């Protein structure tokens, strides 16, 4: 496949962008900021962790004749991947020169911007939600903002601003009685008129999707592409045959979907990959089908799509067959931020084989089945069993093979499944330890037929507690099981005192804590089904199996009361929106990093000292000429 595309074509804020010979290593963020001088989207972490670079991507869905809008981290999105798509940044939705978009206005007006660096990203996450749902709930608002971190303002005023769009907004808007002098002291709201409240947002005023992308959908999406620059090639095959041929020709090429792994490796680990293959336009890799064994999900399907499909299955099927689906959906709630889940693919998550992958312990414990294909061979099935992970970031899949799909299995009525994750922070954080656990009982009894315990964070790979699993087969699911498991897990999952990641004792404790939680959960379910006659769970332990759904965050700020005689234009004691807030929200505020570099400009940065540094000889600052 050597089709050479002359141009990369996409739209930004309604304007067509045409780029000849785009650089496959260039991110969308870099392109927006450096090439188009759209500096509203900020560059902070550069690894998808903070959301300051959030923009909205829109694409035409030919099958359903609809437009899909989703938020992405522009710092990870390769610019080559937006061919045929529309990108919207905060500059494209409103400005002080024209009019502010309500998503910009409300965050500024409610004091949700302090330094303003996170503000454009917050605005674009909220804007994307409004494009998908003009009157969301507070839970949805928090879900869309979970990948956006604010380091200085705090989240209360940001959520206050965006609450005005929600179903829970007070009917009186800014005239809510909470804001009135006489009722501020108790901060109570009489929200009788809520039903009549219509927020300031009018979705019919939004810009239309570029008609060119719809009319010429086939030309943009069904044509193979090759971009090449600086020795790096970007292939976008559109058939499976092309993809298999490319993998055969370039076994060490990297398949790129969300770029959440390769993007970080190239940026922070100085890795260089000369052949990148984008597989989002290959139907076999984007299909989702129901089979007799489970749901077969194409390897390029994003985690957000996986969540939707599995939730639909849960809503429409019996509880008994969906136990793995439930564990996956629950885990996805705590899996990175919304922007990452919108672009990262299920196949990539498996194949990067991270030892702390959130989903791989679940896929291993349920023995998910992959379909893989290579040139000259027929499709082979690979079970994600105890042998699947071969070493640090290595699997049994060969370099010339391509993962086509993963089948997540149904459960049967004698089978129970749970997934667990412990991280420092609940949302958008990397696991310390995680686990997938499955037990299968002899029909109608509590005798263990099969047990699968898979852990992340305990070894260089996702790992199964093999001996523990084997030793428990044939035993009854009774209280004396727990001490036996604890002892065996200690032997199965050893950790040196100096193991990478540290906090060794805590991690070991988590492995047994997760099993204890699993034991209690299954015991309760066996009792509920009448399989065990006696509920052996002490009351004191019941809280361990409760599912804690966190409601929307709540908070309030009470402002100083000003006297009735104080004139309206006297700001003393009144909250005043700071002078840059609206510029922060629209991206019009110019930060030092947003200024166009001058030729010969010098940068100065402080450097760390070391113990042996002699400050009389060594510079304290590094100076670099650009
Ligand atoms: Fe932090 Fe992109 S800059 S997510
Ligand atoms: Fe959010 Fe400063 S980081 S306003």
Coordinates of C-alpha atoms in Angstrom, one line a residue, residues 74-620:
X74 CA -5.2 17.5 21.8
X75 CA -1.8 17.0 23.3
X76 CA -2.1 13.2 22.5
X77 CA -4.1 13.4 19.3
X78 CA -1.9 13.1 16.3
X79 CA -2.8 15.7 13.8
X80 CA -2.8 13.1 11.0
X81 CA -5.6 11.3 12.8
X82 CA -8.1 14.1 12.3
X83 CA -8.2 13.8 8.5
X84 CA -11.9 14.3 7.5
X85 CA -13.0 15.5 11.0
X86 CA -14.0 18.8 12.4
X87 CA -12.1 20.3 15.4
X88 CA -13.6 23.0 17.7
X89 CA -11.5 25.0 20.1
X90 CA -12.6 27.6 22.7
X91 CA -11.8 30.3 20.2
X92 CA -14.4 28.8 17.8
X93 CA -17.4 29.0 20.2
X94 CA -17.3 32.6 21.3
X95 CA -15.1 35.7 22.0
X96 CA -15.2 39.1 23.6
X97 CA -15.2 40.6 20.1
X98 CA -18.4 38.8 19.2
X99 CA -20.4 37.2 22.0
X100 CA -19.5 34.7 24.7
X101 CA -20.8 31.2 24.6
X102 CA -22.7 30.3 27.8
X103 CA -20.1 27.7 28.6
X104 CA -17.5 30.5 28.6
X105 CA -19.7 33.0 30.4
X106 CA -20.9 30.9 33.2
X107 CA -17.5 29.6 34.4
X108 CA -16.1 33.2 34.4
X109 CA -19.2 34.7 36.0
X110 CA -19.2 32.2 38.8
X111 CA -15.5 32.8 39.6
X112 CA -14.5 29.5 38.2
X113 CA -11.2 30.8 36.7
X114 CA -8.3 31.9 38.8
X115 CA -5.0 31.6 36.9
X116 CA -7.1 30.5 33.9
X117 CA -4.8 27.8 32.6
X118 CA -7.3 25.0 32.9
X119 CA -10.3 27.2 31.9
X120 CA -10.3 26.6 28.1
X121 CA -10.2 22.9 28.7
X122 CA -13.0 23.0 31.2
X123 CA -15.0 25.1 28.7
X124 CA -14.5 22.6 25.9
X125 CA -15.4 19.6 28.0
X126 CA -18.6 21.4 29.1
X127 CA -19.3 22.6 25.5
X128 CA -19.0 19.0 24.2
X129 CA -21.5 17.8 26.8
X130 CA -23.9 20.5 25.8
X131 CA -23.6 19.6 22.2
X132 CA -24.6 16.0 23.2
X133 CA -27.1 16.9 25.8
X134 CA -28.4 20.5 26.2
X135 CA -29.8 19.9 29.6
X136 CA -27.5 17.4 31.5
X137 CA -27.7 16.3 35.0
X138 CA -25.0 17.3 37.5
X139 CA -23.7 13.7 37.5
X140 CA -23.2 13.9 33.7
X141 CA -21.5 17.3 34.1
X142 CA -19.0 15.8 36.7
X143 CA -18.4 12.9 34.4
X144 CA -17.5 15.1 31.5
X145 CA -15.2 17.2 33.7
X146 CA -13.4 14.3 35.4
X147 CA -10.5 14.5 33.0
X148 CA -10.0 18.2 33.7
X149 CA -7.9 19.2 36.6
X150 CA -7.8 22.6 38.2
X151 CA -4.8 23.4 40.3
X152 CA -5.8 26.7 41.8
X153 CA -9.5 27.7 41.7
X154 CA -11.0 24.5 43.0
X155 CA -14.0 22.8 41.6
X156 CA -16.8 24.3 43.6
X157 CA -17.1 27.6 41.6
X158 CA -16.6 25.7 38.3
X159 CA -19.5 23.4 39.1
X160 CA -21.5 26.3 40.4
X161 CA -21.1 27.9 37.0
X162 CA -22.1 24.8 35.1
X163 CA -24.9 23.9 37.4
X164 CA -26.8 26.6 35.6
X165 CA -27.1 24.3 32.6
X166 CA -28.3 21.3 34.6
X167 CA -31.6 19.8 35.3
X168 CA -30.9 20.5 39.0
X169 CA -30.5 24.3 38.4
X170 CA -32.7 26.5 40.4
X171 CA -35.7 27.9 38.6
X172 CA -34.6 31.4 39.5
X173 CA -31.2 31.3 37.9
X174 CA -29.0 34.0 39.4
X175 CA -32.0 35.3 41.2
X176 CA -32.1 32.1 43.3
X177 CA -33.1 32.9 46.8
X178 CA -29.7 31.5 48.0
X179 CA -28.3 34.7 46.4
X180 CA -30.7 37.0 48.1
X181 CA -29.5 38.9 51.1
X182 CA -32.2 37.8 53.6
X183 CA -31.8 34.0 53.0
X184 CA -28.0 33.9 52.5
X185 CA -27.4 33.1 56.1
X186 CA -29.0 29.7 55.9
X187 CA -28.1 29.2 52.3
X188 CA -31.4 27.6 51.5
X189 CA -33.1 27.6 48.1
X190 CA -36.8 27.5 47.6
X191 CA -36.8 25.9 44.2
X192 CA -40.5 25.6 43.5
X193 CA -40.1 27.2 40.1
X194 CA -37.4 24.8 39.0
X195 CA -39.7 23.1 36.5
X196 CA -40.0 26.4 34.6
X197 CA -36.4 27.2 34.5
X198 CA -34.7 27.1 31.1
X199 CA -31.0 27.8 31.2
X200 CA -29.3 30.3 29.0
X201 CA -28.1 27.7 26.5
X202 CA -29.8 27.5 23.1
X203 CA -28.5 24.5 21.1
X204 CA -30.1 25.8 17.9
X205 CA -27.5 28.6 17.8
X206 CA -24.5 26.3 17.4
X207 CA -22.4 26.3 14.3
X208 CA -23.4 23.6 11.7
X209 CA -21.1 20.7 10.9
X210 CA -19.0 21.4 7.8
X211 CA -21.2 20.2 4.9
X212 CA -18.1 19.2 2.9
X213 CA -17.3 16.5 5.4
X214 CA -20.7 15.0 5.1
X215 CA -21.2 15.3 1.3
X216 CA -17.7 14.0 0.6
X217 CA -17.7 11.4 3.5
X218 CA -16.6 8.6 1.3
X219 CA -13.7 10.5 -0.2
X220 CA -12.4 11.5 3.2
X221 CA -12.9 8.1 4.9
X222 CA -12.7 5.3 2.4
X223 CA -9.4 6.1 0.8
X224 CA -6.1 4.7 2.0
X225 CA -3.6 7.4 3.1
X226 CA 0.1 7.7 3.6
X227 CA 1.7 10.8 5.1
X228 CA 5.5 10.9 5.4
X229 CA 7.8 13.4 7.0
X230 CA 11.3 13.3 8.7
X231 CA 11.6 9.6 8.2
X232 CA 8.3 8.7 9.9
X233 CA 5.4 7.2 7.9
X234 CA 1.7 7.4 8.9
X235 CA -0.4 4.8 7.2
X236 CA -4.2 4.8 7.3
X237 CA -5.3 1.6 5.6
X238 CA -9.0 1.1 5.0
X239 CA -9.1 -2.6 4.4
X240 CA -8.0 -5.5 6.5
X241 CA -5.9 -6.9 3.6
X242 CA -3.9 -3.6 3.5
X243 CA -3.4 -3.7 7.3
X244 CA -2.2 -7.3 7.3
X245 CA 0.2 -6.6 4.5
X246 CA 1.6 -3.6 6.4
X247 CA 2.0 -5.6 9.6
X248 CA 3.8 -8.2 7.5
X249 CA 6.1 -5.7 5.9
X250 CA 6.7 -3.7 9.1
X251 CA 6.4 -6.1 12.1
X252 CA 7.6 -3.5 14.5
X253 CA 5.3 -0.8 13.4
X254 CA 3.0 0.7 16.0
X255 CA -0.8 0.7 15.7
X256 CA -2.1 4.0 16.8
X257 CA -5.7 4.8 17.9
X258 CA -5.8 7.1 20.9
X259 CA -2.0 7.5 21.0
X260 CA -2.2 7.3 24.8
X261 CA 0.9 5.0 25.0
X262 CA 3.0 5.8 21.9
X263 CA 2.4 9.5 22.4
X264 CA 3.9 9.4 25.9
X265 CA 6.8 7.1 24.9
X266 CA 7.8 9.4 22.1
X267 CA 7.5 12.5 24.1
X268 CA 8.9 11.5 27.4
X269 CA 11.0 8.4 26.8
X270 CA 12.7 9.5 23.5
X271 CA 11.3 6.5 21.7
X272 CA 11.1 6.8 17.9
X273 CA 8.8 4.7 15.7
X274 CA 9.2 5.0 12.0
X275 CA 6.0 3.4 10.9
X276 CA 2.7 4.3 12.5
X277 CA -0.6 2.6 11.4
X278 CA -4.0 4.2 12.1
X279 CA -6.7 1.6 12.1
X280 CA -9.9 3.5 12.8
X281 CA -11.3 3.1 9.3
X282 CA -11.2 -0.7 9.0
X283 CA -14.7 -2.1 9.4
X284 CA -13.6 -5.4 10.9
X285 CA -11.8 -3.5 13.7
X286 CA -14.7 -1.2 14.5
X287 CA -17.6 -3.7 14.5
X288 CA -19.5 -4.8 17.6
X289 CA -21.4 -8.1 17.4
X290 CA -23.4 -10.3 19.8
X291 CA -22.2 -13.9 19.6
X292 CA -23.3 -17.1 21.4
X293 CA -20.3 -16.7 23.8
X294 CA -20.4 -13.0 24.5
X295 CA -20.0 -9.6 22.9
X296 CA -17.3 -9.4 20.2
X297 CA -15.8 -5.9 20.1
X298 CA -13.5 -4.7 17.4
X299 CA -10.0 -3.9 18.5
X300 CA -10.3 -0.2 17.4
X301 CA -13.5 0.4 19.3
X302 CA -13.0 3.1 21.9
X303 CA -13.5 2.6 25.6
X304 CA -16.4 5.1 25.6
X305 CA -18.1 3.0 23.0
X306 CA -17.4 -0.2 25.0
X307 CA -19.0 1.4 28.0
X308 CA -22.2 2.3 26.0
X309 CA -22.6 -1.2 24.4
X310 CA -22.0 -3.1 27.6
X311 CA -24.4 -0.8 29.5
X312 CA -27.1 -1.5 26.9
X313 CA -26.5 -5.2 27.3
X314 CA -26.8 -4.9 31.1
X315 CA -30.0 -2.9 30.7
X316 CA -31.6 -5.4 28.4
X317 CA -30.4 -8.8 29.7
X318 CA -30.7 -10.8 32.9
X319 CA -28.3 -10.0 35.7
X320 CA -26.8 -13.5 35.6
X321 CA -25.3 -13.3 32.2
X322 CA -23.9 -9.8 32.5
X323 CA -21.6 -10.1 35.5
X324 CA -18.4 -9.5 33.5
X325 CA -20.0 -6.6 31.6
X326 CA -20.9 -5.0 34.9
X327 CA -17.3 -5.3 36.2
X328 CA -16.0 -3.7 33.0
X329 CA -18.5 -0.8 33.1
X330 CA -17.8 -0.2 36.8
X331 CA -14.0 -0.2 36.1
X332 CA -14.4 2.2 33.2
X333 CA -15.9 4.8 35.6
X334 CA -12.5 5.0 37.2
X335 CA -10.4 4.6 34.1
X336 CA -8.6 7.8 33.2
X337 CA -10.6 10.8 32.1
X338 CA -13.5 11.1 29.6
X339 CA -11.2 12.4 26.9
X340 CA -8.9 9.4 27.1
X341 CA -11.8 6.9 27.0
X342 CA -13.2 8.7 24.0
X343 CA -10.0 7.9 22.0
X344 CA -8.2 5.0 23.6
X345 CA -9.2 1.6 22.1
X346 CA -9.9 -1.7 23.7
X347 CA -7.3 -3.5 21.6
X348 CA -4.6 -1.0 22.5
X349 CA -5.4 -1.4 26.1
X350 CA -4.8 -5.1 25.9
X351 CA -1.7 -5.0 23.7
X352 CA 0.2 -2.3 25.6
X353 CA 0.1 -4.9 28.4
X354 CA 0.7 -2.4 31.1
X355 CA 1.3 -4.2 34.5
X356 CA -1.3 -1.9 36.0
X357 CA -3.8 -2.0 33.2
X358 CA -7.3 -1.5 34.7
X359 CA -9.0 -3.8 32.3
X360 CA -6.5 -6.6 31.7
X361 CA -7.0 -8.3 35.1
X362 CA -10.8 -8.4 34.3
X363 CA -10.1 -9.8 30.8
X364 CA -7.7 -12.4 32.1
X365 CA -10.1 -13.5 34.9
X366 CA -13.0 -13.9 32.5
X367 CA -10.7 -15.5 29.9
X368 CA -11.6 -13.1 27.1
X369 CA -10.9 -14.4 23.7
X370 CA -9.0 -12.5 21.0
X371 CA -9.2 -13.0 17.3
X372 CA -5.8 -12.4 15.6
X373 CA -4.7 -12.5 12.0
X374 CA -1.5 -12.4 10.1
X375 CA -0.6 -12.7 6.4
X376 CA -1.0 -16.1 4.9
X377 CA -2.8 -17.5 7.9
X378 CA -6.4 -17.9 8.9
X379 CA -7.9 -16.2 11.9
X380 CA -6.7 -17.8 15.2
X381 CA -8.3 -17.5 18.6
X382 CA -6.1 -16.6 21.6
X383 CA -7.5 -16.9 25.1
X384 CA -6.3 -14.3 27.6
X385 CA -5.4 -17.1 30.0
X386 CA -2.5 -17.5 32.5
X387 CA 0.0 -17.7 29.6
X388 CA -1.1 -14.6 27.7
X389 CA 1.3 -12.1 29.3
X390 CA 4.8 -13.3 28.7
X391 CA 6.9 -10.5 30.3
X392 CA 7.0 -6.8 30.8
X393 CA 4.7 -5.4 28.1
X394 CA 4.9 -8.6 26.2
X395 CA 2.1 -10.9 25.1
X396 CA 1.8 -14.1 23.1
X397 CA 0.7 -12.1 20.1
X398 CA 3.4 -12.1 17.4
X399 CA 4.7 -8.8 15.8
X400 CA 3.2 -9.7 12.4
X401 CA -0.2 -10.4 13.9
X402 CA -3.0 -8.0 14.2
X403 CA -5.7 -8.2 17.0
X404 CA -9.1 -8.0 15.3
X405 CA -11.4 -8.3 18.2
X406 CA -11.9 -9.3 21.8
X407 CA -14.9 -11.3 23.0
X408 CA -16.1 -10.5 26.5
X409 CA -18.0 -13.6 27.6
X410 CA -21.4 -13.9 29.2
X411 CA -21.5 -15.5 32.6
X412 CA -23.8 -18.3 33.7
X413 CA -25.9 -18.6 36.7
X414 CA -23.3 -20.5 38.7
X415 CA -20.6 -17.9 38.0
X416 CA -19.8 -14.7 39.9
X417 CA -17.5 -12.0 38.9
X418 CA -16.1 -8.7 40.3
X419 CA -13.4 -6.2 39.4
X420 CA -11.4 -4.1 41.9
X421 CA -9.1 -1.1 41.8
X422 CA -7.3 0.9 44.5
X423 CA -5.7 4.2 43.5
X424 CA -4.5 7.2 45.4
X425 CA -7.4 9.2 44.0
X426 CA -10.7 7.7 42.9
X427 CA -11.1 9.5 39.6
X428 CA -8.7 9.7 36.7
X429 CA -5.7 8.0 38.5
X430 CA -3.4 5.0 38.0
X431 CA -4.1 1.9 40.1
X432 CA -1.8 0.9 42.9
X433 CA -3.3 -2.6 42.7
X434 CA -6.3 -3.9 40.7
X435 CA -7.9 -7.2 40.2
X436 CA -10.4 -9.4 38.4
X437 CA -12.0 -12.3 40.2
X438 CA -14.3 -15.1 39.0
X439 CA -15.6 -18.1 40.7
X440 CA -17.6 -20.9 39.1
X441 CA -19.6 -23.3 41.4
X442 CA -20.8 -26.8 40.8
X443 CA -24.4 -26.4 39.8
X444 CA -26.7 -25.5 42.7
X445 CA -24.0 -25.7 45.3
X446 CA -21.2 -23.7 47.0
X447 CA -18.5 -26.1 45.9
X448 CA -15.8 -24.3 43.8
X449 CA -15.5 -25.7 40.3
X450 CA -13.1 -23.1 39.0
X451 CA -11.5 -20.0 40.5
X452 CA -9.7 -17.2 38.6
X453 CA -7.8 -14.5 40.4
X454 CA -5.9 -12.0 38.3
X455 CA -4.0 -9.0 39.7
X456 CA -2.4 -5.9 38.3
X457 CA 0.3 -3.9 40.2
X458 CA 1.9 -7.0 41.7
X459 CA 4.4 -8.1 39.1
X460 CA 5.9 -6.9 35.7
X461 CA 2.8 -8.2 34.1
X462 CA -0.8 -8.7 34.9
X463 CA -0.5 -12.0 36.9
X464 CA -2.7 -14.8 38.0
X465 CA -2.5 -16.3 41.5
X466 CA -2.1 -19.8 40.0
X467 CA -1.5 -21.9 43.1
X468 CA -4.2 -20.2 45.1
X469 CA -6.6 -20.9 42.3
X470 CA -5.7 -24.5 42.0
X471 CA -5.7 -25.3 45.7
X472 CA -9.2 -24.0 46.2
X473 CA -10.9 -26.0 43.5
X474 CA -13.3 -28.5 45.2
X475 CA -13.5 -26.6 48.5
X476 CA -16.7 -25.1 49.8
X477 CA -17.2 -21.4 49.8
X478 CA -17.1 -21.0 53.6
X479 CA -15.5 -18.7 56.1
X480 CA -12.4 -20.9 56.5
X481 CA -11.5 -20.2 52.9
X482 CA -10.4 -16.7 53.7
X483 CA -7.3 -17.5 55.8
X484 CA -6.3 -20.2 53.3
X485 CA -6.4 -17.7 50.5
X486 CA -4.5 -15.0 52.4
X487 CA -1.7 -17.4 53.1
X488 CA -1.5 -18.7 49.5
X489 CA -1.7 -15.2 48.0
X490 CA 1.4 -14.2 49.9
X491 CA 3.3 -17.1 48.3
X492 CA 1.7 -16.6 44.8
X493 CA 2.4 -12.8 44.7
X494 CA 5.7 -12.2 46.3
X495 CA 7.1 -8.7 46.2
X496 CA 10.7 -7.8 47.1
X497 CA 11.0 -5.0 49.7
X498 CA 12.6 -2.9 46.9
X499 CA 10.0 -3.7 44.2
X500 CA 9.3 -0.9 41.7
X501 CA 6.3 1.1 42.8
X502 CA 7.2 0.8 46.5
X503 CA 4.5 0.6 49.3
X504 CA 5.1 -3.2 49.2
X505 CA 3.2 -4.1 52.4
X506 CA 0.2 -2.0 51.4
X507 CA 0.1 -3.7 48.0
X508 CA 0.2 -7.1 49.5
X509 CA -2.6 -6.1 51.9
X510 CA -4.7 -5.0 49.0
X511 CA -4.5 -8.4 47.3
X512 CA -6.1 -10.1 50.3
X513 CA -8.5 -7.2 51.0
X514 CA -9.8 -7.5 47.4
X515 CA -10.3 -11.3 47.9
X516 CA -12.1 -10.7 51.2
X517 CA -14.4 -8.2 49.5
X518 CA -15.0 -10.8 46.8
X519 CA -15.7 -13.5 49.3
X520 CA -18.3 -11.4 51.1
X521 CA -20.0 -10.3 47.9
X522 CA -20.3 -13.8 46.6
X523 CA -21.4 -15.2 50.0
X524 CA -24.2 -12.6 50.1
X525 CA -25.3 -13.6 46.6
X526 CA -25.3 -17.3 47.4
X527 CA -27.4 -16.6 50.5
X528 CA -29.8 -14.4 48.5
X529 CA -30.2 -17.3 46.0
X530 CA -30.9 -19.8 48.7
X531 CA -27.8 -21.8 47.9
X532 CA -26.4 -21.3 51.4
X533 CA -29.0 -21.4 54.2
X534 CA -27.2 -19.2 56.7
X535 CA -26.0 -15.7 56.2
X536 CA -22.5 -15.8 57.7
X537 CA -21.6 -12.3 57.2
X538 CA -21.4 -10.3 60.4
X539 CA -23.2 -7.0 60.4
X540 CA -19.9 -5.2 60.9
X541 CA -18.7 -6.5 57.6
X542 CA -21.7 -5.5 55.5
X543 CA -20.3 -2.1 54.6
X544 CA -17.5 -3.8 52.7
X545 CA -19.9 -5.0 50.0
X546 CA -22.0 -1.9 49.6
X547 CA -21.7 -0.1 46.4
X548 CA -21.1 3.5 47.1
X549 CA -22.4 5.7 44.4
X550 CA -21.1 9.2 44.9
X551 CA -23.7 11.8 44.3
X552 CA -22.8 15.1 42.7
X553 CA -20.4 17.2 44.7
X554 CA -21.9 19.8 47.0
X555 CA -20.3 23.0 48.3
X556 CA -21.2 26.6 49.0
X557 CA -19.5 29.9 49.5
X558 CA -21.1 32.6 51.7
X559 CA -20.2 36.1 50.8
X560 CA -20.1 39.1 53.1
X561 CA -23.4 40.9 53.5
X562 CA -23.4 44.4 52.2
X563 CA -25.8 46.9 53.6
X564 CA -29.0 47.8 51.7
X565 CA -27.8 51.4 51.5
X566 CA -24.6 50.5 49.5
X567 CA -24.8 51.7 46.0
X568 CA -24.9 49.1 43.2
X569 CA -21.7 50.3 41.7
X570 CA -19.8 50.1 44.9
X571 CA -17.8 46.8 44.8
X572 CA -16.6 46.8 48.4
X573 CA -17.7 43.5 50.0
X574 CA -19.2 42.2 46.8
X575 CA -17.8 39.3 44.7
X576 CA -16.4 40.8 41.5
X577 CA -15.4 38.7 38.5
X578 CA -11.7 39.3 38.0
X579 CA -10.7 41.3 34.9
X580 CA -9.2 38.4 32.9
X581 CA -11.8 35.7 33.6
X582 CA -13.7 36.1 30.3
X583 CA -10.4 36.2 28.4
X584 CA -9.3 33.0 30.1
X585 CA -12.6 31.3 29.1
X586 CA -12.4 32.4 25.4
X587 CA -8.7 31.7 25.0
X588 CA -8.0 35.4 24.3
X589 CA -5.8 35.8 27.4
X590 CA -2.2 35.7 26.3
X591 CA 0.1 33.7 28.6
X592 CA 3.9 33.8 28.2
X593 CA 3.7 30.4 26.5
X594 CA 1.3 31.7 24.0
X595 CA 3.5 34.4 22.6
X596 CA 5.0 33.8 19.2
X597 CA 8.7 33.0 19.7
X598 CA 11.1 35.6 18.4
X599 CA 14.2 34.6 16.4
X600 CA 17.2 34.3 18.7
X601 CA 14.9 34.5 21.8
X602 CA 16.6 33.2 25.0
X603 CA 14.9 31.0 27.5
X604 CA 16.1 30.8 31.1
X605 CA 15.1 28.0 33.4
X606 CA 16.1 27.2 37.0
X607 CA 18.0 24.0 37.4
X608 CA 18.2 21.6 40.3
X609 CA 21.4 21.6 42.4
X610 CA 22.9 18.3 43.5
X611 CA 24.8 17.6 46.7
X612 CA 28.2 17.9 45.1
X613 CA 27.6 20.9 43.0
X614 CA 30.0 23.8 43.4
X615 CA 27.9 26.9 42.9
X616 CA 30.9 29.1 42.4
X617 CA 31.7 27.2 39.1
X618 CA 28.3 25.9 37.9
X619 CA 25.5 28.1 36.5
X620 CA 22.3 28.1 38.5

